[in-house]
Amino acid sequence: MRFYLTTPIYYVNATPHIGHAYTTIAADVLVRHHRQRGDETFFLTGTDEHASKVYRVADEQGLDAKTYVDRIAEDWRELPRRIGAQYDFFIRTTDEGHKRFVQEFLRRIYDNGDIYQDIYAGLYCVGCEEFKSEADLVGGLCPEHGIAPEYIEEKNYFFRLSAYQEKLLALYEERPDFVLPRFRYNEARSFIEGGLTDFSVSRAGQPWGVPIPWDEEQVTYVWVDALINYLSALTYAREGEDLRDRFWPHVHHLLGKDILRFHCVYWPALLLSAGYEVPRQLFVHGYLLQDDRKISKSLGNVIDPLDLVDVYGSDAVRFWALRSVSFGQDGSASVEALHQRYDRELANDLGNLVSRTTAMIARYLGGRVAAGPRNDELAGALDSLREKLIARFDAYDLTGGLEDVWEIVRWLNRHVETTAPWQLAKDEAKREELAAVLYDLADGVRAVAVALSPYLPETAPRILGALRQPVDVSLDQVAYGRADETEGIEPAAPLFPRVDLLTATV
């Protein structure tokens, strides 16, 4: 099996915030899980650099646009590295390979008769990089950015989106899982049923962008330029290889709800016109909110994810992002909530479990573990966990997957209390029972580490190392009785050292 996953590509008019980290973390967790299952994976992320607002920020700083994006792109490359995300390719829309492909793609649509020239006169929100109708506004302002759109009038090239209304409705009818969650599918379908109007694919009089191949006086509308990255990257990500046949049929797009229309309506229509298959699936997630508002550079309420990583570490930030908010829904994000999760669940539930288990093995068994009688309850729970995780990830339920793992963590902590190894250790006649209990704990913790490895890629190998187990995180290791007989286990160092909230506030 193959699994190709994309994040949206991010505007570089400012540095990253936690909302960008959220999507990238979720994408990395999904890809790591599919790798656990033995799938061949490809993970794409990157930057969208031809936006009007990027050009304006560069001009405000006294820089030409290319110099500006070259500088700030490094901040965006740093984000996935710092949050433990391992992408296969980082695309920039200023890449020459991307620009060539955009022109080829547009030429296919033009030759198909789906592009014509007309006058656009109306409102344009630079924050969204989107044309707006009066019905889209609230009190005359863009509801996303709280600013009044600009009125523009210019001769542009338009795509015949209206010609694809019936084809898109047929697609949605044939593919009920095309867009997830279901309520987002319904939202996109409802928009299509309401009637589609043609949209501009070019901008006149703007010097920053990919030139229209048949009219270099105009540049490609930034959203068209950006969407094409998901396909263009496969043509040059690996030198000398074209990966389209290998990965495009297996592409899944991960995106925020604010860009649903572009991805779930415009993008499949453009692909159909150009003669390409539509994506396999799109998953639309909600917002991280602060004071009930979307976290946004335009709104000035950003949380810097790298500040959080500096204090708590990347695994804790990854855990908090997907544990606190049901993935797919809107939810509140705060440093206080992160701190609570860190203390209560990571440091206490998981960290203390690992510390107690290794310390008791070292103290009572001289650091050695070996399999004992089968524990049917734990065996059933671990085998069930593996199947639950597959079902959760296939539904993009990353939050539910964490809860399934945490049920095992809680079971193991209860097992410590109910079996009381410190009491068993006082009775030589219960030596075998003690060894069996500690093996079950070691084996359960090992399986938990494997199950958590997509979420906690730095911590999971540390847990396996503390138990003197191979760092094998394939999903079939989430099973009972896979812990190797080993010796030399010593008390583990704290996985999540104490952090003072006052020093953690950012």
Coordinates of C-alpha atoms in Angstrom, one line a residue:
M1 CA 0.0 0.0 0.0
R2 CA 1.0 3.6 -0.6
F3 CA 0.0 6.7 1.3
Y4 CA 0.8 10.2 0.1
L5 CA -0.2 13.0 2.5
T6 CA 0.0 16.8 2.0
T7 CA -0.4 19.7 4.4
P8 CA -1.5 23.1 2.9
I9 CA 1.4 25.2 1.9
Y10 CA 1.7 28.1 4.2
Y11 CA 1.9 31.9 3.5
V12 CA 5.3 33.4 4.3
N13 CA 4.1 36.9 5.1
A14 CA 5.1 36.2 8.8
T15 CA 6.7 33.5 10.9
P16 CA 4.9 30.3 11.8
H17 CA 2.4 30.1 14.7
I18 CA 0.8 27.1 16.6
G19 CA -2.0 26.8 14.0
H20 CA 0.6 25.9 11.3
A21 CA 2.3 23.5 13.8
Y22 CA -1.0 21.8 14.5
T23 CA -1.6 20.8 10.9
T24 CA 2.0 19.7 10.4
I25 CA 2.0 17.7 13.6
A26 CA -1.2 15.9 12.6
A27 CA 0.2 15.1 9.2
D28 CA 3.4 13.7 10.6
V29 CA 1.5 11.5 13.1
L30 CA -0.6 10.1 10.2
V31 CA 2.4 9.4 8.0
R32 CA 4.3 7.7 10.9
H33 CA 1.3 5.5 11.6
H34 CA 1.1 4.4 8.0
R35 CA 4.8 3.7 8.0
Q36 CA 4.2 1.5 11.0
R37 CA 1.7 -0.4 9.0
G38 CA 4.3 -1.1 6.3
D39 CA 2.9 1.4 3.8
E40 CA 5.2 3.2 1.4
T41 CA 4.7 6.9 2.3
F42 CA 5.4 10.3 0.9
F43 CA 4.9 13.5 3.0
L44 CA 4.8 16.9 1.4
T45 CA 4.7 20.3 3.1
G46 CA 6.1 23.7 2.1
T47 CA 5.4 27.4 1.5
D48 CA 3.1 29.5 -0.6
E49 CA 5.2 32.5 -1.7
H50 CA 3.4 34.3 -4.5
A51 CA 0.7 35.9 -2.4
S52 CA -0.1 39.6 -2.7
K53 CA 0.3 40.0 1.0
V54 CA 3.8 38.4 0.8
Y55 CA 4.7 41.0 -1.9
R56 CA 3.4 43.8 0.3
V57 CA 5.3 42.7 3.4
A58 CA 8.5 42.5 1.4
D59 CA 7.9 46.0 0.0
E60 CA 7.3 47.3 3.5
Q61 CA 10.6 45.9 4.6
G62 CA 12.4 47.5 1.6
L63 CA 13.2 44.1 0.0
D64 CA 12.4 42.6 -3.4
A65 CA 10.0 39.8 -3.0
K66 CA 12.4 37.0 -3.8
T67 CA 15.0 38.2 -1.3
Y68 CA 12.3 38.3 1.4
V69 CA 10.9 34.8 0.7
D70 CA 14.4 33.3 0.6
R71 CA 15.1 34.7 4.0
I72 CA 11.8 33.8 5.7
A73 CA 11.5 30.3 4.1
E74 CA 14.2 29.1 6.5
D75 CA 11.9 29.9 9.5
W76 CA 9.3 27.7 7.8
R77 CA 11.8 24.8 7.2
E78 CA 12.7 25.1 10.9
L79 CA 9.2 24.5 12.1
P80 CA 8.8 20.8 11.0
R81 CA 12.3 20.0 12.2
R82 CA 11.6 21.5 15.7
I83 CA 8.3 19.7 16.1
G84 CA 9.7 16.3 15.1
A85 CA 8.0 16.2 11.7
Q86 CA 9.9 14.3 9.0
Y87 CA 8.7 15.4 5.6
D88 CA 9.9 13.8 2.3
F89 CA 9.9 17.1 0.4
F90 CA 9.6 20.8 1.2
I91 CA 8.1 22.6 -1.7
R92 CA 8.4 26.3 -2.4
T93 CA 6.2 27.9 -5.0
T94 CA 9.2 29.9 -6.2
D95 CA 10.9 26.6 -7.2
E96 CA 11.6 26.6 -10.9
G97 CA 10.3 23.0 -11.2
H98 CA 7.0 24.1 -9.7
K99 CA 6.7 27.2 -11.9
R100 CA 7.3 25.2 -15.0
F101 CA 4.6 22.6 -14.0
V102 CA 2.0 25.3 -13.2
Q103 CA 2.4 26.7 -16.7
E104 CA 2.1 23.2 -18.2
F105 CA -1.0 22.6 -16.1
L106 CA -2.7 25.9 -17.1
R107 CA -1.9 25.2 -20.7
R108 CA -3.8 21.9 -20.6
I109 CA -6.8 23.7 -19.2
Y110 CA -6.6 26.4 -21.7
D111 CA -6.2 23.9 -24.6
N112 CA -9.3 22.1 -23.2
G113 CA -11.3 25.3 -23.7
D114 CA -12.0 25.9 -20.1
I115 CA -10.3 29.3 -19.8
Y116 CA -11.6 32.6 -21.3
Q117 CA -11.0 36.3 -20.7
D118 CA -13.4 38.7 -19.0
I119 CA -13.5 41.7 -16.7
Y120 CA -13.5 41.1 -13.0
A121 CA -15.0 43.8 -10.8
G122 CA -15.5 43.2 -7.2
L123 CA -14.1 42.7 -3.7
Y124 CA -10.8 41.0 -2.8
C125 CA -9.5 40.1 0.6
V126 CA -5.7 40.2 0.6
G127 CA -5.7 38.3 4.0
C128 CA -7.6 35.4 2.4
E129 CA -6.2 36.0 -1.1
E130 CA -9.8 35.4 -2.1
F131 CA -12.5 37.2 -4.1
K132 CA -15.5 38.0 -1.9
S133 CA -19.2 38.7 -2.4
E134 CA -21.2 40.9 -0.1
A135 CA -22.8 37.8 1.3
D136 CA -19.4 36.6 2.5
L137 CA -18.9 39.6 4.6
V138 CA -20.0 40.5 8.2
G139 CA -20.6 44.1 8.7
G140 CA -18.6 44.8 5.5
L141 CA -15.6 43.0 6.9
C142 CA -14.0 39.6 6.1
P143 CA -15.1 37.3 8.9
E144 CA -11.7 35.6 8.9
H145 CA -9.5 38.7 9.2
G146 CA -11.7 41.5 10.4
I147 CA -10.7 43.8 7.5
A148 CA -12.6 45.4 4.7
P149 CA -11.8 43.8 1.3
E150 CA -10.4 46.0 -1.5
Y151 CA -12.4 46.8 -4.6
I152 CA -10.6 45.8 -7.8
E153 CA -11.5 45.9 -11.5
E154 CA -9.3 44.3 -14.1
K155 CA -9.3 42.1 -17.2
N156 CA -8.5 38.5 -16.1
Y157 CA -8.6 35.0 -17.3
F158 CA -11.5 32.9 -15.9
F159 CA -11.9 29.1 -15.4
R160 CA -15.2 27.6 -16.4
L161 CA -16.0 26.2 -13.0
S162 CA -19.7 26.3 -13.8
A163 CA -19.2 23.6 -16.4
Y164 CA -18.1 21.2 -13.8
Q165 CA -21.0 21.4 -11.4
E166 CA -22.7 18.2 -12.5
K167 CA -19.4 16.3 -12.7
L168 CA -18.5 17.4 -9.1
L169 CA -22.0 16.3 -7.8
A170 CA -21.5 12.9 -9.5
L171 CA -18.1 12.6 -7.8
Y172 CA -19.6 13.4 -4.4
E173 CA -22.4 10.9 -5.1
E174 CA -19.9 8.1 -6.1
R175 CA -17.4 8.8 -3.3
P176 CA -19.2 9.4 0.1
D177 CA -15.8 9.4 1.8
F178 CA -14.2 11.9 -0.6
V179 CA -14.3 14.6 2.1
L180 CA -14.1 13.9 5.8
P181 CA -15.6 14.5 8.4
R182 CA -19.1 13.9 7.0
F183 CA -20.3 17.4 8.0
R184 CA -17.6 18.9 5.9
Y185 CA -18.6 16.7 3.0
N186 CA -22.1 18.0 3.3
E187 CA -20.8 21.6 3.5
A188 CA -18.8 21.2 0.2
R189 CA -21.6 19.4 -1.6
S190 CA -24.1 22.0 -0.5
F191 CA -21.9 24.7 -1.9
I192 CA -21.8 22.9 -5.3
E193 CA -25.6 22.3 -5.3
G194 CA -26.1 26.1 -4.7
G195 CA -24.6 26.8 -8.1
L196 CA -21.0 27.3 -9.2
T197 CA -19.7 30.5 -10.8
D198 CA -16.6 30.8 -12.9
F199 CA -13.5 32.2 -11.1
S200 CA -10.4 34.2 -12.1
V201 CA -7.2 32.2 -12.5
S202 CA -5.0 35.3 -13.2
R203 CA -4.2 38.7 -11.8
A204 CA -3.3 41.7 -14.0
G205 CA -0.8 44.3 -13.1
Q206 CA 0.9 42.3 -10.4
P207 CA 4.6 41.6 -10.9
W208 CA 4.8 38.7 -8.3
G209 CA 3.7 35.3 -9.5
V210 CA 3.9 32.6 -12.1
P211 CA 3.4 34.2 -15.6
I212 CA 0.4 33.0 -17.5
P213 CA 2.0 31.0 -20.4
W214 CA 0.0 32.6 -23.2
D215 CA -0.1 36.1 -21.7
E216 CA 3.0 37.1 -19.7
E217 CA 1.4 40.4 -18.8
Q218 CA -0.6 38.5 -16.2
V219 CA 0.4 36.1 -13.4
T220 CA -1.4 33.0 -12.0
Y221 CA -3.9 33.6 -9.2
V222 CA -2.1 32.6 -6.1
W223 CA -4.6 30.0 -5.1
V224 CA -4.4 28.2 -8.4
D225 CA -0.6 28.4 -8.2
A226 CA -0.7 27.0 -4.7
L227 CA -3.1 24.1 -5.3
I228 CA -1.1 22.7 -8.1
N229 CA 1.9 22.2 -5.7
Y230 CA 0.4 18.8 -4.6
L231 CA 1.0 17.5 -8.1
S232 CA 4.0 19.5 -9.3
A233 CA 6.1 18.3 -6.3
L234 CA 6.0 14.8 -7.5
T235 CA 7.6 15.8 -10.8
Y236 CA 10.9 17.0 -9.3
A237 CA 11.0 16.1 -5.6
R238 CA 13.5 13.3 -6.4
E239 CA 16.0 14.2 -9.1
G240 CA 15.5 12.2 -12.3
E241 CA 12.2 10.7 -11.1
D242 CA 8.6 11.4 -11.8
L243 CA 6.5 10.1 -8.9
R244 CA 3.1 10.9 -10.2
D245 CA 2.1 7.4 -11.3
R246 CA 3.5 6.0 -8.0
F247 CA 1.9 8.3 -5.5
W248 CA -0.8 10.6 -7.0
P249 CA -3.5 7.9 -7.0
H250 CA -2.9 7.6 -3.2
V251 CA -2.9 11.3 -2.3
H252 CA -4.7 12.5 0.8
H253 CA -5.0 16.2 1.6
L254 CA -5.0 17.6 5.1
L255 CA -6.4 21.1 5.4
G256 CA -8.1 23.6 7.7
K257 CA -11.8 24.5 7.3
D258 CA -11.1 28.0 6.1
I259 CA -9.8 26.6 2.8
L260 CA -12.4 24.0 2.2
R261 CA -13.9 25.6 -0.9
F262 CA -10.6 25.8 -2.7
H263 CA -9.6 22.2 -2.0
C264 CA -13.0 20.4 -2.1
V265 CA -14.6 22.3 -5.0
Y266 CA -12.1 24.3 -7.1
W267 CA -9.2 21.8 -7.0
P268 CA -11.0 18.7 -8.2
A269 CA -12.6 20.7 -11.0
L270 CA -9.2 22.0 -12.1
L271 CA -7.8 18.5 -12.1
L272 CA -10.7 17.1 -14.1
S273 CA -10.1 19.8 -16.7
A274 CA -6.4 19.1 -16.9
G275 CA -7.0 15.4 -17.3
Y276 CA -5.8 14.2 -13.8
E277 CA -7.4 12.0 -11.2
V278 CA -9.0 13.8 -8.3
P279 CA -7.5 13.2 -4.8
R280 CA -8.2 10.0 -3.0
Q281 CA -9.5 11.9 0.1
L282 CA -9.5 15.2 1.8
F283 CA -9.7 15.7 5.6
V284 CA -10.8 19.1 6.9
H285 CA -9.9 19.9 10.5
G286 CA -11.1 22.7 12.7
Y287 CA -9.3 25.6 14.4
L288 CA -7.2 26.0 17.5
L289 CA -8.9 28.8 19.3
Q290 CA -7.7 31.3 21.8
D291 CA -10.4 33.3 23.6
D292 CA -12.8 31.7 21.2
R293 CA -11.1 33.2 18.2
K294 CA -9.0 31.5 15.6
I295 CA -5.3 31.8 16.2
S296 CA -4.1 34.0 13.3
K297 CA -1.2 36.3 12.4
S298 CA -3.8 38.9 11.1
L299 CA -5.6 38.8 14.5
G300 CA -2.4 39.2 16.5
N301 CA -3.1 36.4 18.9
V302 CA -0.4 33.9 17.8
I303 CA 1.3 31.4 20.0
D304 CA 4.9 30.6 18.9
P305 CA 5.2 26.8 18.7
L306 CA 9.0 27.0 19.0
D307 CA 8.7 28.8 22.4
L308 CA 6.6 25.9 23.6
V309 CA 9.0 23.4 22.3
D310 CA 11.9 25.2 24.0
V311 CA 10.1 24.7 27.4
Y312 CA 8.2 21.5 27.1
G313 CA 10.0 19.6 24.2
S314 CA 8.5 18.7 20.9
D315 CA 6.8 15.5 22.0
A316 CA 4.8 17.3 24.7
V317 CA 3.6 19.9 22.2
R318 CA 2.6 17.2 19.7
F319 CA 0.7 15.3 22.5
W320 CA -1.1 18.4 23.7
A321 CA -2.1 19.5 20.2
L322 CA -3.8 16.2 19.4
R323 CA -5.0 15.3 22.9
S324 CA -6.7 18.5 23.9
V325 CA -8.9 19.1 20.9
S326 CA -10.8 16.4 19.1
F327 CA -9.2 16.3 15.7
G328 CA -11.5 17.7 13.1
Q329 CA -13.4 20.0 15.6
D330 CA -12.6 23.5 16.9
G331 CA -11.1 23.6 20.3
S332 CA -9.4 25.9 22.8
A333 CA -5.6 26.1 23.0
S334 CA -3.7 27.6 25.9
V335 CA -0.4 27.2 27.6
E336 CA -2.2 26.4 30.8
A337 CA -3.9 23.4 29.2
L338 CA -0.5 22.3 27.8
H339 CA 1.0 22.5 31.3
Q340 CA -1.8 20.5 32.8
R341 CA -1.6 17.8 30.2
Y342 CA 2.2 17.7 30.6
D343 CA 2.0 17.2 34.4
R344 CA -1.0 15.0 34.7
E345 CA -0.8 12.7 31.7
L346 CA 2.8 12.7 30.4
A347 CA 4.8 13.2 33.6
N348 CA 2.4 11.3 36.0
D349 CA 0.5 8.7 34.0
L350 CA 3.2 7.7 31.5
G351 CA 6.4 9.0 33.0
N352 CA 5.8 7.6 36.5
L353 CA 4.7 4.2 35.0
V354 CA 8.0 3.9 33.1
S355 CA 10.0 5.0 36.1
R356 CA 8.2 2.6 38.6
T357 CA 8.3 -0.3 36.2
T358 CA 12.1 -0.1 35.5
A359 CA 12.9 0.7 39.1
M360 CA 11.0 -2.4 40.4
I361 CA 12.6 -4.6 37.7
A362 CA 16.0 -3.3 38.7
R363 CA 15.4 -3.6 42.4
Y364 CA 13.5 -6.9 42.7
L365 CA 14.7 -8.9 39.7
G366 CA 18.2 -7.6 39.3
G367 CA 17.3 -5.9 36.0
R368 CA 16.1 -9.1 34.3
V369 CA 12.7 -9.9 32.7
A370 CA 11.5 -13.0 31.1
A371 CA 8.0 -14.2 30.0
G372 CA 5.8 -15.9 32.5
P373 CA 2.2 -17.2 32.4
R374 CA -0.1 -15.5 29.9
N375 CA -2.2 -12.6 31.2
D376 CA -5.3 -13.0 29.1
E377 CA -6.7 -9.6 30.1
L378 CA -3.7 -7.7 29.0
A379 CA -3.3 -9.8 25.9
G380 CA -6.8 -9.1 24.8
A381 CA -6.4 -5.4 25.5
L382 CA -3.2 -5.1 23.5
D383 CA -4.5 -7.1 20.5
S384 CA -7.7 -4.9 20.6
L385 CA -5.6 -1.8 20.7
R386 CA -3.8 -2.6 17.5
E387 CA -7.1 -3.0 15.7
K388 CA -8.6 0.1 17.3
L389 CA -5.7 2.2 16.1
I390 CA -6.1 1.1 12.5
A391 CA -9.8 2.0 12.6
R392 CA -9.1 5.4 14.3
F393 CA -6.4 6.4 11.9
D394 CA -8.4 5.4 8.9
A395 CA -11.0 7.8 10.1
Y396 CA -8.4 10.5 11.0
D397 CA -9.4 10.2 14.6
L398 CA -6.0 11.0 16.1
T399 CA -7.5 12.2 19.4
G400 CA -9.5 9.0 19.8
G401 CA -6.3 7.0 19.0
L402 CA -4.5 8.7 21.9
E403 CA -7.4 7.9 24.3
D404 CA -7.3 4.2 23.3
V405 CA -3.6 4.1 24.2
W406 CA -4.3 6.0 27.4
E407 CA -6.8 3.3 28.4
I408 CA -3.9 0.8 28.4
V409 CA -1.7 3.3 30.3
R410 CA -4.4 3.6 33.0
W411 CA -4.9 -0.2 33.1
L412 CA -1.1 -0.7 33.7
N413 CA -1.1 1.9 36.5
R414 CA -4.0 0.1 38.1
H415 CA -2.2 -3.2 37.7
V416 CA 0.7 -1.9 39.6
E417 CA -1.6 -0.9 42.5
T418 CA -3.6 -4.1 42.5
T419 CA -0.7 -6.5 42.3
A420 CA 1.6 -4.5 44.6
P421 CA 5.0 -5.9 43.5
W422 CA 6.6 -4.4 46.6
Q423 CA 4.5 -6.7 48.7
L424 CA 5.2 -9.8 46.5
A425 CA 8.9 -9.0 46.7
K426 CA 8.8 -9.7 50.5
D427 CA 7.7 -13.3 50.0
E428 CA 10.3 -15.6 48.3
A429 CA 7.5 -18.1 47.6
K430 CA 5.9 -15.5 45.3
R431 CA 9.0 -14.9 43.3
E432 CA 7.5 -16.4 40.1
E433 CA 4.3 -14.3 40.5
L434 CA 6.5 -11.2 41.0
A435 CA 8.4 -12.0 37.8
A436 CA 5.2 -12.5 35.9
V437 CA 3.7 -9.2 37.1
L438 CA 6.8 -7.2 36.2
Y439 CA 7.1 -8.9 32.8
D440 CA 3.5 -7.9 32.1
L441 CA 4.2 -4.4 33.1
A442 CA 7.4 -4.3 30.9
D443 CA 5.5 -5.8 28.0
G444 CA 2.6 -3.5 28.3
V445 CA 4.8 -0.4 28.5
R446 CA 6.7 -1.7 25.5
A447 CA 3.5 -2.0 23.5
V448 CA 2.4 1.4 24.7
A449 CA 5.7 2.9 23.5
V450 CA 5.2 1.4 20.0
A451 CA 1.6 2.6 19.9
L452 CA 2.6 6.1 20.9
S453 CA 5.6 6.3 18.6
P454 CA 3.7 8.3 15.9
Y455 CA 2.7 10.9 18.5
L456 CA 5.9 10.8 20.6
P457 CA 8.7 9.9 18.2
E458 CA 11.5 11.0 20.6
T459 CA 10.0 9.5 23.8
A460 CA 9.0 6.1 22.4
P461 CA 12.6 5.0 21.6
R462 CA 13.7 6.2 25.0
I463 CA 11.1 4.0 26.7
L464 CA 12.1 1.0 24.6
G465 CA 15.8 1.7 25.4
A466 CA 15.0 1.9 29.1
L467 CA 13.4 -1.6 28.8
R468 CA 16.4 -2.9 26.8
Q469 CA 14.1 -3.7 23.9
P470 CA 14.7 -3.3 20.2
V471 CA 13.5 -0.1 18.7
D472 CA 11.0 -1.8 16.4
V473 CA 7.9 0.4 16.1
S474 CA 6.0 -1.6 13.4
L475 CA 2.4 -1.9 14.3
D476 CA 2.4 -5.7 14.7
Q477 CA 4.5 -5.0 17.8
V478 CA 1.4 -3.7 19.5
A479 CA 0.7 -7.2 20.8
Y480 CA 1.1 -9.3 24.0
G481 CA 4.3 -11.2 24.8
R482 CA 6.6 -9.5 22.3
A483 CA 9.0 -8.2 25.0
D484 CA 12.4 -9.9 24.7
E485 CA 13.9 -11.7 27.6
T486 CA 16.6 -9.3 28.7
E487 CA 18.7 -8.1 31.5
G488 CA 20.5 -4.9 32.6
I489 CA 17.4 -2.8 33.1
E490 CA 18.1 0.1 35.3
P491 CA 15.7 2.8 36.8
A492 CA 14.8 5.1 33.9
A493 CA 15.5 8.8 34.1
P494 CA 12.4 11.0 34.2
L495 CA 10.9 11.2 30.7
F496 CA 9.1 14.5 31.4
P497 CA 11.0 16.5 34.0
R498 CA 9.1 19.1 36.1
V499 CA 8.4 22.4 34.4
D500 CA 7.4 25.5 36.3
L501 CA 4.3 27.2 34.7
L502 CA 5.6 30.7 35.3
T503 CA 8.7 30.0 33.2
A504 CA 6.5 28.2 30.6
T505 CA 4.2 31.1 29.9
V506 CA 4.8 32.5 26.5

